[in-house]
Coordinates of C-alpha atoms in Angstrom, one line a residue:
M1 CA 36.1 -57.5 -17.1
Q2 CA 34.6 -60.8 -18.2
T3 CA 32.4 -63.0 -16.1
N4 CA 32.8 -66.8 -16.2
I5 CA 29.1 -67.9 -15.9
G6 CA 30.0 -71.6 -15.9
L7 CA 32.8 -71.3 -13.3
C8 CA 30.8 -72.9 -10.5
E9 CA 30.0 -75.9 -12.6
T10 CA 33.7 -77.0 -12.7
M11 CA 35.0 -75.5 -9.4
T12 CA 34.0 -75.9 -5.8
C13 CA 32.7 -72.6 -4.3
G14 CA 35.5 -71.0 -2.3
E15 CA 38.2 -72.1 -4.8
R16 CA 37.6 -69.1 -7.1
P17 CA 40.8 -67.5 -8.4
V18 CA 41.1 -63.9 -7.4
G19 CA 39.6 -61.5 -10.0
T20 CA 37.5 -64.1 -11.8
G21 CA 33.9 -65.5 -11.5
K22 CA 30.8 -63.7 -10.4
M23 CA 32.1 -62.0 -7.3
M24 CA 32.7 -58.3 -7.9
S25 CA 32.3 -54.8 -6.5
A26 CA 29.2 -52.7 -7.0
R27 CA 31.4 -50.4 -9.2
E28 CA 32.3 -53.4 -11.4
A29 CA 28.8 -54.8 -11.6
V30 CA 27.3 -51.4 -12.7
A31 CA 30.0 -50.8 -15.3
L32 CA 29.6 -54.3 -16.7
Y33 CA 25.8 -54.7 -16.8
I34 CA 24.1 -51.3 -16.6
K35 CA 24.4 -49.1 -19.7
E36 CA 22.9 -45.9 -21.0
G37 CA 19.2 -46.6 -21.8
S38 CA 19.1 -49.9 -19.9
H39 CA 15.8 -51.3 -18.5
I40 CA 16.5 -52.1 -14.9
G41 CA 14.1 -54.3 -12.9
F42 CA 14.5 -53.6 -9.2
G43 CA 13.5 -56.0 -6.5
G44 CA 12.6 -55.2 -2.9
F45 CA 9.3 -53.6 -1.9
S46 CA 8.6 -50.2 -0.4
L47 CA 11.2 -49.5 2.3
C48 CA 12.4 -53.1 2.5
R49 CA 15.5 -54.6 0.7
N50 CA 16.3 -51.7 -1.6
A51 CA 19.7 -52.3 -3.2
M52 CA 21.0 -48.9 -2.2
S53 CA 24.7 -49.6 -2.9
I54 CA 23.8 -50.2 -6.6
S55 CA 21.6 -47.0 -6.8
H56 CA 24.5 -45.0 -5.3
E57 CA 26.9 -46.5 -7.8
I58 CA 24.7 -45.8 -10.8
I59 CA 24.5 -42.2 -9.7
R60 CA 28.3 -41.9 -9.3
Q61 CA 28.9 -43.4 -12.7
G62 CA 26.2 -41.1 -14.3
V63 CA 24.4 -43.9 -16.2
G64 CA 21.3 -42.2 -17.5
N65 CA 18.3 -42.4 -19.8
L66 CA 17.2 -45.4 -17.6
H67 CA 13.9 -47.2 -17.9
I68 CA 13.0 -48.6 -14.5
S69 CA 10.4 -51.3 -13.6
S70 CA 9.5 -52.6 -10.2
V71 CA 6.5 -53.8 -8.3
N72 CA 6.8 -51.2 -5.5
P73 CA 9.9 -49.1 -5.7
A74 CA 10.7 -46.5 -3.1
Y75 CA 13.9 -44.8 -1.9
G76 CA 16.3 -46.8 -4.2
V77 CA 14.5 -45.6 -7.3
D78 CA 13.3 -42.1 -6.1
I79 CA 17.0 -41.2 -5.5
L80 CA 17.8 -42.2 -9.1
I81 CA 14.9 -40.0 -10.4
G82 CA 16.1 -37.1 -8.3
S83 CA 19.6 -37.5 -9.9
G84 CA 18.1 -37.0 -13.3
L85 CA 19.0 -40.4 -14.6
V86 CA 15.5 -41.9 -15.2
T87 CA 13.2 -41.2 -18.1
E88 CA 10.6 -43.9 -17.7
V89 CA 9.1 -45.8 -14.8
E90 CA 6.6 -48.7 -14.9
S91 CA 5.4 -50.0 -11.5
G92 CA 2.5 -50.8 -9.3
C93 CA 3.2 -48.0 -6.9
L94 CA 6.1 -45.7 -6.0
N95 CA 5.9 -44.5 -2.4
M96 CA 7.7 -43.7 0.8
E97 CA 4.9 -44.9 3.0
R98 CA 3.9 -42.7 6.0
L99 CA 7.1 -40.6 5.5
G100 CA 5.2 -38.7 2.8
L101 CA 5.1 -38.7 -1.0
P102 CA 8.1 -39.8 -3.0
R103 CA 9.0 -36.2 -3.8
N104 CA 11.5 -36.6 -6.6
F105 CA 9.2 -39.0 -8.5
C106 CA 6.1 -36.8 -8.0
R107 CA 8.0 -33.6 -9.0
A108 CA 9.6 -35.2 -12.1
V109 CA 6.2 -36.6 -13.3
E110 CA 4.4 -33.3 -12.7
K111 CA 7.1 -31.4 -14.6
G112 CA 7.1 -33.9 -17.5
Q113 CA 10.7 -35.0 -16.9
V114 CA 9.7 -38.6 -16.2
K115 CA 6.9 -40.7 -17.8
S116 CA 5.2 -43.1 -15.5
E117 CA 3.2 -46.1 -16.7
D118 CA 0.9 -47.3 -13.9
Y119 CA 0.0 -50.9 -13.3
E120 CA -0.7 -52.4 -9.9
H121 CA 1.1 -54.9 -7.7
L122 CA -0.5 -58.1 -9.0
G123 CA -0.2 -56.9 -12.6
M124 CA 3.5 -56.2 -12.3
T125 CA 4.1 -59.5 -10.5
M126 CA 2.3 -61.4 -13.3
R127 CA 4.1 -59.5 -16.0
Y128 CA 7.5 -60.6 -14.5
L129 CA 6.1 -64.1 -14.2
A130 CA 5.2 -64.1 -17.9
G131 CA 8.8 -63.0 -18.6
A132 CA 10.2 -65.7 -16.4
L133 CA 8.1 -68.3 -18.2
G134 CA 9.2 -67.0 -21.6
I135 CA 5.6 -66.3 -22.7
G136 CA 4.6 -63.0 -24.3
F137 CA 1.5 -62.1 -22.2
I138 CA -0.6 -63.2 -19.3
P139 CA -4.3 -62.6 -18.4
T140 CA -5.6 -61.1 -15.2
K141 CA -9.0 -60.1 -13.8
A142 CA -7.6 -57.0 -12.1
E143 CA -7.5 -53.6 -13.8
L144 CA -10.8 -54.1 -15.6
G145 CA -13.0 -51.0 -15.6
S146 CA -10.2 -48.9 -14.1
D147 CA -8.1 -46.1 -15.7
I148 CA -5.1 -48.4 -15.4
A149 CA -6.6 -50.2 -18.3
G150 CA -7.9 -47.0 -20.0
K151 CA -5.0 -44.5 -19.8
W152 CA -1.5 -45.1 -21.2
N153 CA 1.6 -43.0 -21.0
I154 CA 4.7 -44.7 -22.4
S155 CA 3.7 -47.5 -24.8
D156 CA 0.8 -48.3 -27.1
K157 CA 1.4 -51.9 -25.9
K158 CA 0.7 -51.3 -22.2
L159 CA -2.1 -54.0 -22.3
K160 CA -5.0 -55.4 -24.3
L161 CA -8.5 -56.3 -23.4
G162 CA -9.6 -59.7 -24.5
T163 CA -11.8 -62.7 -23.8
C164 CA -11.1 -66.2 -22.7
P165 CA -11.4 -68.6 -25.7
F166 CA -13.1 -71.2 -23.5
T167 CA -15.5 -69.2 -21.4
N168 CA -15.8 -65.9 -23.3
E169 CA -15.1 -64.1 -19.9
K170 CA -13.4 -60.7 -20.1
Y171 CA -9.7 -60.3 -19.1
V172 CA -6.9 -57.8 -19.2
L173 CA -4.0 -59.2 -21.2
L174 CA -0.7 -58.0 -19.8
P175 CA 2.6 -58.0 -21.8
A176 CA 5.6 -59.8 -20.3
C177 CA 8.1 -57.6 -18.5
T178 CA 11.7 -58.5 -19.4
P179 CA 14.3 -56.1 -18.0
D180 CA 17.8 -55.9 -19.4
V181 CA 19.1 -56.4 -15.9
A182 CA 17.5 -57.3 -12.6
V183 CA 19.0 -55.9 -9.3
I184 CA 18.0 -58.0 -6.3
F185 CA 19.1 -57.5 -2.7
V186 CA 19.2 -60.8 -0.8
T187 CA 19.9 -62.0 2.8
R188 CA 22.6 -64.5 1.8
A189 CA 24.3 -66.2 -1.1
D190 CA 27.2 -68.5 -1.7
E191 CA 30.0 -67.6 -4.1
C192 CA 28.3 -69.4 -6.9
G193 CA 25.3 -67.1 -6.6
N194 CA 22.7 -69.3 -5.1
A195 CA 20.6 -66.7 -3.2
Q196 CA 18.2 -66.9 -0.3
I197 CA 15.8 -64.2 1.2
E198 CA 14.4 -64.0 4.7
G199 CA 11.0 -62.5 5.0
S200 CA 8.6 -62.0 2.0
A201 CA 10.2 -62.6 -1.3
F202 CA 7.8 -60.1 -2.8
A203 CA 8.1 -60.6 -6.6
D204 CA 11.9 -60.8 -6.6
E205 CA 12.2 -64.4 -7.9
Y206 CA 10.1 -63.5 -11.0
I207 CA 12.0 -60.3 -11.5
A208 CA 15.3 -62.1 -11.5
K209 CA 14.1 -64.9 -13.7
S210 CA 12.5 -62.5 -16.3
A211 CA 15.7 -60.5 -16.8
K212 CA 18.5 -61.0 -19.4
H213 CA 21.1 -60.4 -16.7
V214 CA 21.0 -60.6 -12.9
I215 CA 23.0 -58.6 -10.3
V216 CA 22.5 -60.1 -6.8
V217 CA 23.7 -58.0 -3.9
A218 CA 24.1 -60.1 -0.7
E219 CA 24.3 -59.0 2.9
E220 CA 26.2 -62.2 3.7
I221 CA 28.3 -64.5 1.6
V222 CA 28.2 -68.0 3.1
D223 CA 29.7 -71.3 2.1
S224 CA 27.9 -73.7 -0.2
D225 CA 27.1 -76.1 2.7
T226 CA 25.0 -73.4 4.4
I227 CA 22.9 -73.0 1.3
R228 CA 22.6 -76.7 0.7
R229 CA 21.3 -77.3 4.3
C230 CA 18.1 -75.4 3.4
P231 CA 17.9 -75.7 -0.4
S232 CA 14.1 -75.0 -0.5
E233 CA 15.0 -71.4 0.6
T234 CA 17.0 -70.8 -2.5
L235 CA 14.9 -68.5 -4.7
I236 CA 17.5 -67.5 -7.3
P237 CA 19.7 -70.4 -8.4
A238 CA 23.3 -69.7 -9.4
Y239 CA 22.8 -70.4 -13.1
R240 CA 20.7 -67.2 -13.3
V241 CA 23.2 -64.9 -11.6
N242 CA 25.7 -62.9 -13.6
A243 CA 27.2 -60.7 -10.9
L244 CA 27.4 -61.2 -7.1
V245 CA 28.2 -58.2 -4.9
H246 CA 28.9 -58.7 -1.2
E247 CA 27.6 -55.5 0.5
P248 CA 27.0 -55.7 4.3
W249 CA 24.4 -53.1 5.3
G250 CA 23.9 -52.6 1.6
A251 CA 20.1 -52.1 1.9
Y252 CA 20.5 -49.3 4.5
P253 CA 18.6 -47.1 5.4
T254 CA 15.8 -49.5 4.2
A255 CA 15.2 -52.7 6.1
L256 CA 16.5 -56.2 5.8
P257 CA 14.2 -58.6 7.6
G258 CA 16.1 -60.8 10.1
K259 CA 19.1 -58.4 10.2
Y260 CA 18.1 -54.8 10.6
D261 CA 15.2 -52.4 10.5
Y262 CA 14.8 -49.3 8.4
D263 CA 16.4 -46.1 9.8
Y264 CA 13.4 -43.8 10.3
E265 CA 15.8 -40.8 11.1
E266 CA 17.9 -41.2 8.0
L267 CA 14.9 -41.7 5.7
N268 CA 13.4 -38.5 7.1
R269 CA 16.7 -36.7 6.4
Y270 CA 16.3 -37.9 2.8
Q271 CA 12.7 -36.7 2.6
Q272 CA 13.5 -33.3 3.9
A273 CA 16.4 -33.0 1.3
A274 CA 14.0 -34.0 -1.5
R275 CA 11.7 -31.1 -0.8
D276 CA 13.3 -29.2 -3.7
A277 CA 15.9 -29.7 -6.3
A278 CA 18.6 -27.4 -4.7
T279 CA 18.6 -29.1 -1.3
F280 CA 18.5 -32.5 -3.0
R281 CA 21.6 -31.6 -5.0
D282 CA 23.4 -30.8 -1.7
Y283 CA 22.3 -34.2 -0.4
L284 CA 23.7 -36.0 -3.4
D285 CA 27.0 -34.0 -3.2
K286 CA 27.5 -35.0 0.4
Y287 CA 26.2 -38.6 0.6
V288 CA 26.8 -39.9 -2.9
Y289 CA 29.2 -37.9 -5.1
G290 CA 31.2 -37.1 -2.0
T291 CA 31.8 -40.8 -1.3
S292 CA 33.8 -43.2 -3.4
C293 CA 31.8 -46.3 -2.4
F294 CA 28.9 -47.3 -0.3
S295 CA 31.0 -48.1 2.8
E296 CA 32.0 -44.4 2.9
Y297 CA 28.3 -43.5 2.9
L298 CA 27.8 -45.8 5.8
D299 CA 30.7 -44.2 7.7
L300 CA 28.9 -40.8 7.3
T301 CA 25.5 -41.9 8.4
L302 CA 25.5 -45.2 10.3
T303 CA 27.1 -44.6 13.7
P304 CA 27.8 -47.6 16.0
S305 CA 25.0 -46.5 18.3
R306 CA 22.6 -46.1 15.4
M307 CA 23.6 -49.5 14.2
Q308 CA 22.7 -51.1 17.5
Q309 CA 19.4 -49.3 17.6
I310 CA 18.2 -50.6 14.2
K311 CA 19.6 -54.1 14.6
N312 CA 17.1 -56.9 14.8
D313 CA 16.0 -57.8 18.3
P314 CA 15.8 -61.6 18.2
R315 CA 13.0 -61.7 20.8
L316 CA 10.8 -59.5 18.5
G317 CA 12.2 -60.1 15.0
Y318 CA 12.7 -56.4 14.5
S319 CA 14.1 -53.3 16.3
R320 CA 12.3 -52.3 19.4
E321 CA 13.5 -48.7 19.1
I322 CA 12.2 -48.4 15.5
A323 CA 8.9 -50.0 16.6
E324 CA 8.5 -47.3 19.3
I325 CA 9.2 -44.6 16.7
V326 CA 6.7 -46.0 14.3
T327 CA 4.1 -46.4 17.0
V328 CA 4.2 -42.8 18.1
G329 CA 5.0 -41.3 14.7
A330 CA 8.4 -39.9 15.7
K331 CA 6.9 -37.2 17.9
K332 CA 4.9 -37.1 21.1
R333 CA 1.2 -37.4 20.6
E334 CA -1.4 -36.7 23.3
L335 CA -4.7 -38.5 23.5
P336 CA -7.6 -37.2 25.6
S337 CA -7.9 -38.7 29.1
N338 CA -11.7 -38.3 28.8
G339 CA -13.5 -39.1 25.6
Y340 CA -12.0 -40.0 22.2
T341 CA -10.6 -38.5 19.0
R342 CA -12.4 -38.5 15.7
N343 CA -9.8 -40.9 14.4
E344 CA -10.5 -43.3 17.2
M345 CA -14.2 -43.1 16.5
M346 CA -13.5 -43.9 12.8
I347 CA -11.2 -46.8 13.6
V348 CA -13.6 -48.3 16.1
A349 CA -16.5 -48.0 13.7
A350 CA -14.5 -49.6 11.0
A351 CA -13.3 -52.5 13.2
R352 CA -17.0 -53.3 14.0
E353 CA -17.6 -54.0 10.3
I354 CA -15.1 -56.9 10.3
R355 CA -16.7 -60.3 10.8
D356 CA -15.2 -63.1 12.9
G357 CA -13.9 -66.0 10.8
E358 CA -13.4 -64.0 7.6
I359 CA -10.3 -64.1 5.5
A360 CA -9.3 -60.4 5.2
I361 CA -6.7 -58.8 2.8
I362 CA -5.6 -55.6 4.6
G363 CA -4.1 -52.4 3.1
T364 CA -1.6 -50.0 4.6
G365 CA -2.4 -47.5 7.4
L366 CA -5.8 -47.1 9.0
P367 CA -7.1 -50.5 7.8
M368 CA -4.2 -52.2 9.7
A369 CA -5.2 -50.3 12.9
A370 CA -8.9 -51.2 12.6
T371 CA -8.0 -54.9 11.8
S372 CA -5.8 -55.2 14.9
L373 CA -8.6 -53.8 17.1
A374 CA -11.1 -56.2 15.6
M375 CA -8.8 -59.2 16.2
H376 CA -8.5 -58.3 19.9
T377 CA -12.2 -57.8 20.3
Y378 CA -15.0 -58.9 18.0
A379 CA -13.1 -61.0 15.4
P380 CA -10.5 -63.2 17.2
G381 CA -10.9 -65.8 14.4
L382 CA -10.1 -63.4 11.6
T383 CA -7.3 -64.5 9.1
Y384 CA -5.3 -61.3 8.7
V385 CA -3.3 -61.3 5.4
V386 CA -1.3 -58.5 3.6
E387 CA -0.5 -58.2 0.0
T388 CA 3.2 -59.2 0.4
G389 CA 2.1 -62.7 1.2
I390 CA 2.4 -62.6 5.0
G391 CA -0.6 -64.1 6.7
D392 CA -2.5 -65.4 9.6
M393 CA -0.8 -63.1 12.2
S394 CA -1.4 -60.7 15.0
P395 CA 1.1 -57.8 15.1
L396 CA 2.2 -56.4 18.5
H397 CA 3.2 -53.0 17.1
A398 CA 1.9 -50.5 14.6
C399 CA 3.2 -51.0 11.1
L400 CA 4.5 -48.6 8.6
S401 CA 3.5 -50.7 5.6
V402 CA 2.5 -54.1 4.3
A403 CA 6.2 -54.8 4.0
D404 CA 7.0 -53.8 7.6
T405 CA 9.3 -56.0 9.7
R406 CA 6.7 -55.8 12.5
L407 CA 4.5 -58.2 10.5
L408 CA 7.2 -60.9 11.1
G409 CA 8.7 -62.3 14.2
A410 CA 6.5 -61.5 17.2
A411 CA 3.5 -61.1 15.0
K412 CA 3.8 -64.9 14.5
P413 CA 2.6 -65.3 11.0
A414 CA 1.6 -68.8 9.9
Y415 CA 3.2 -68.2 6.5
V416 CA 5.5 -65.7 4.7
R417 CA 5.5 -66.1 1.0
N418 CA 5.3 -63.4 -1.8
T419 CA 2.9 -61.1 -3.6
M420 CA 1.5 -63.8 -5.8
E421 CA 0.4 -65.8 -2.7
A422 CA -1.8 -62.9 -1.5
L423 CA -2.9 -61.0 -4.5
G424 CA -3.0 -64.0 -6.9
F425 CA -3.8 -67.2 -5.1
L426 CA -6.0 -65.5 -2.5
V427 CA -7.5 -62.3 -4.0
Q428 CA -7.7 -62.9 -7.7
R429 CA -8.8 -66.5 -7.0
G430 CA -11.9 -64.9 -5.2
L431 CA -11.1 -66.3 -1.8
A432 CA -10.8 -63.0 0.1
D433 CA -14.0 -62.4 2.1
V434 CA -13.2 -58.8 2.7
G435 CA -10.7 -56.3 1.4
F436 CA -9.9 -53.2 3.5
L437 CA -8.5 -50.1 1.8
G438 CA -7.8 -46.4 2.3
G439 CA -7.6 -43.8 -0.4
A440 CA -6.7 -40.2 -1.4
Q441 CA -10.1 -39.5 -3.2
I442 CA -13.4 -41.2 -3.5
D443 CA -16.5 -40.5 -5.6
K444 CA -20.2 -41.1 -5.3
Y445 CA -19.9 -44.6 -6.8
G446 CA -17.0 -45.7 -4.5
N447 CA -14.3 -45.4 -7.1
L448 CA -10.9 -44.6 -5.5
N449 CA -8.1 -42.4 -6.8
A450 CA -4.5 -42.9 -5.6
T451 CA -2.7 -42.0 -8.8
S452 CA -3.1 -38.4 -10.0
A453 CA -5.1 -35.2 -9.9
G454 CA -5.9 -33.5 -13.3
D455 CA -4.8 -34.9 -16.6
Y456 CA -3.0 -38.2 -16.2
N457 CA -0.4 -37.4 -18.8
S458 CA 0.3 -34.0 -17.3
P459 CA -0.9 -34.1 -13.7
K460 CA -1.4 -31.2 -11.4
K461 CA -0.6 -33.5 -8.5
R462 CA 1.0 -36.9 -8.6
F463 CA 0.2 -39.6 -6.0
P464 CA 2.1 -42.9 -5.4
G465 CA -0.3 -45.2 -7.4
S466 CA -2.4 -48.3 -6.9
G467 CA -0.2 -50.7 -4.9
G468 CA -2.4 -53.7 -4.2
A469 CA -5.6 -51.7 -3.9
N470 CA -6.8 -52.3 -7.5
P471 CA -6.8 -56.1 -7.4
I472 CA -8.3 -56.0 -3.8
A473 CA -11.1 -53.7 -5.0
S474 CA -11.6 -55.7 -8.2
C475 CA -11.7 -59.2 -6.8
S476 CA -12.6 -59.3 -3.0
K477 CA -16.1 -60.4 -2.1
R478 CA -16.7 -57.1 -0.3
V479 CA -14.6 -54.0 0.3
L480 CA -14.4 -51.7 3.3
I481 CA -13.0 -48.2 2.8
I482 CA -11.7 -46.0 5.6
I483 CA -11.0 -42.3 4.8
R484 CA -11.1 -38.9 6.4
H485 CA -14.3 -37.0 5.5
E486 CA -13.2 -33.9 3.6
K487 CA -14.7 -32.1 0.6
R488 CA -11.4 -32.4 -1.3
R489 CA -11.4 -36.2 -0.8
F490 CA -15.1 -36.8 -1.5
I491 CA -15.6 -35.5 -5.1
E492 CA -18.3 -36.0 -7.8
R493 CA -16.0 -37.9 -10.1
V494 CA -12.4 -39.0 -9.4
D495 CA -9.9 -37.8 -12.0
Y496 CA -8.5 -41.3 -12.3
I497 CA -10.1 -44.6 -11.3
T498 CA -7.2 -46.4 -9.6
S499 CA -9.4 -48.9 -7.8
P500 CA -12.9 -49.6 -9.1
G501 CA -16.0 -49.1 -7.0
F502 CA -19.3 -49.3 -8.9
L503 CA -17.8 -47.4 -11.9
D504 CA -20.8 -45.4 -13.3
G505 CA -23.4 -47.0 -11.1
Y506 CA -26.1 -49.5 -11.7
Q507 CA -24.7 -52.7 -13.3
T508 CA -21.6 -51.1 -14.9
R509 CA -19.2 -52.8 -12.6
W510 CA -20.2 -56.3 -13.6
E511 CA -20.6 -55.3 -17.3
S512 CA -16.9 -54.4 -17.3
G513 CA -16.1 -58.0 -16.3
L514 CA -15.2 -57.5 -12.7
R515 CA -15.9 -60.4 -10.3
G516 CA -15.8 -59.0 -6.8
G517 CA -18.8 -57.6 -4.9
G518 CA -17.5 -54.0 -4.8
P519 CA -17.6 -51.5 -1.9
D520 CA -19.7 -52.5 1.1
K521 CA -19.1 -49.6 3.5
V522 CA -17.2 -46.4 3.6
I523 CA -16.3 -45.4 7.2
T524 CA -15.1 -41.9 7.9
D525 CA -14.6 -39.7 11.0
L526 CA -18.2 -38.3 10.5
G527 CA -20.2 -41.4 9.7
I528 CA -20.8 -44.6 7.8
M529 CA -22.0 -45.0 4.3
D530 CA -23.2 -47.9 2.2
F531 CA -24.4 -47.9 -1.5
E532 CA -28.0 -47.7 -2.6
P533 CA -28.9 -51.1 -4.0
E534 CA -30.1 -50.1 -7.4
T535 CA -28.2 -46.9 -8.4
K536 CA -25.0 -47.8 -6.4
R537 CA -24.7 -44.2 -5.1
M538 CA -23.2 -43.5 -1.8
R539 CA -25.8 -43.4 1.0
V540 CA -25.4 -42.3 4.7
I541 CA -26.7 -45.0 7.1
S542 CA -25.1 -43.8 10.4
L543 CA -23.8 -40.6 11.8
H544 CA -21.2 -40.5 14.6
P545 CA -22.2 -38.8 17.9
G546 CA -22.6 -35.1 17.5
V547 CA -22.5 -35.1 13.7
T548 CA -25.5 -33.7 11.8
R549 CA -26.8 -34.4 8.3
E550 CA -25.8 -30.8 7.3
Q551 CA -22.3 -31.3 8.6
I552 CA -21.6 -34.5 6.7
Q553 CA -23.1 -33.0 3.5
D554 CA -21.0 -29.9 3.8
A555 CA -17.9 -32.0 4.0
T556 CA -18.9 -33.8 0.7
G557 CA -18.3 -32.6 -2.8
F558 CA -21.4 -34.4 -4.2
E559 CA -25.0 -34.9 -3.1
L560 CA -25.2 -37.7 -0.6
L561 CA -28.2 -40.0 -0.3
F562 CA -29.6 -40.5 3.2
A563 CA -31.2 -43.8 4.4
P564 CA -34.7 -43.4 5.7
D565 CA -33.7 -44.7 9.1
I566 CA -30.3 -43.2 9.8
K567 CA -28.7 -44.5 13.0
Q568 CA -26.3 -42.9 15.4
T569 CA -23.0 -44.8 15.7
P570 CA -22.4 -46.1 19.2
Q571 CA -19.5 -44.2 20.7
P572 CA -16.3 -46.2 21.5
S573 CA -16.6 -48.3 24.7
E574 CA -14.0 -48.3 27.4
Q575 CA -12.8 -51.7 26.3
E576 CA -12.4 -50.6 22.7
L577 CA -10.4 -47.5 23.6
S578 CA -8.3 -49.5 26.1
V579 CA -7.4 -52.1 23.5
L580 CA -6.9 -49.5 20.8
R581 CA -4.5 -47.4 22.8
A582 CA -2.6 -50.4 24.2
K583 CA -2.3 -52.4 21.0
I584 CA -2.2 -49.7 18.2
G585 CA -0.5 -46.7 19.8
P586 CA -1.1 -43.0 19.1
V587 CA 0.3 -42.7 15.6
Y588 CA -3.1 -43.6 14.0
L589 CA -5.3 -42.3 16.8
V590 CA -4.7 -38.6 17.0
G591 CA -7.1 -36.3 15.1
D592 CA -9.5 -33.7 16.5

């Protein structure tokens, strides 16, 4: 089958002869543009706008030895890895959010079946931008001092360290990322291929424009007049599109903002199947190999009642049913009628560290809970921004991630842009007053690990990766960290520095070329720590009610410093608990 790239230049959209032009099925698009050994750049972000119909079709056609790149891939790439078709992945993070680790990805990396090259969300976005601009590299201030810059897995050309020829300032020089083919799921397109996206565009515009060929999968095909009424919303112009696939519900079970939410139940089914290779093979046999096209998969999984449950509620901008599931965590959670949980103490203590009037860049999970509490109490003038470029908002419901549909609609954001808006123009520019992060592991100098345990090239345990945490830790004026206080999390030295704290202490952070101020406070369910001004070692400054020095030290894998005047953290007030339980919900609050 041959495409006629210039067809829309000579014909009016809608006059396309049958069988010609860019419009084709997923089967035809994959057969035409995705070959053995292809480098595919996937758009979407986390559990939002995954081009699932293309992933399914690649599996059915058995196209293997694939090199995948993406900013934050999730289900759509994890399923390809579980099918044994991927050999290399380069990304900023691969996760399934609060549904658990991406099991196929982690298992394949731990067994040496897939090589993973770790960047972070800003770095990947900038690499695609360089490719889109037709330049060979692009500088960044993120990644300096971290193991992202120091440990390589796939290529000896992962990055270079260099200096600015004008200021002599240190930079990381990132190579352009230029996929053979980009796969982008969009909200709507006309038959020429002009494509528009509702919600954050993430890095999809740059991914599409950096690639040699572009497959656009559209939820809706509309007439040209509809596109031309809002031309500023067209992110991918027709001249860059090689194949256009019309696939209603084609991102399911991930979300499509403005149309439908993710299906928590179906994603959990996938996660359960991915626990081991045998059960995952059964999953593929039933839901992919056992179907001839994506619509047959939808017939198996998406019942009419389920369809209604996940459809967008126009009053909220997302599904109320999914919001309730996310808020309670898919199972009933009891909170004490008297007193408070350790998680509530931790979230309240963290919220008190946020200052009114600040511009805050907020990470996934507990930081979002603490930020929402702060906005309803001590910091009503806070500007709340997430790394997907959604900002100045106040979510009504708990969120699964920084790409969650609950950050749109009723959250009333002032702007919805892309990852470059938040991580580039805000964070790297040095305008974020505070960054707020979680983490899997932390060491005595505040370095965070969210990448791997053991040897990076042959890890004992693989984690999702940096996400936006590295640039936030690298460039924010100050950083708050919230984490459960356990010996396995608080270790002498992290195996991999995903996000830099004070590196080796003293002045080593700034000697590496980093700009931001570094960690300010670490808030746990046992106490609050800062960092001793000279050595930059972690120091206890406050203990939560009922917690002793011995208890917090026993829960730490290195020797803590203790301030001479350790305070007791004030317990949560009735107002704080009332707001927390009404506005956040129990999903983040339970914990003994």
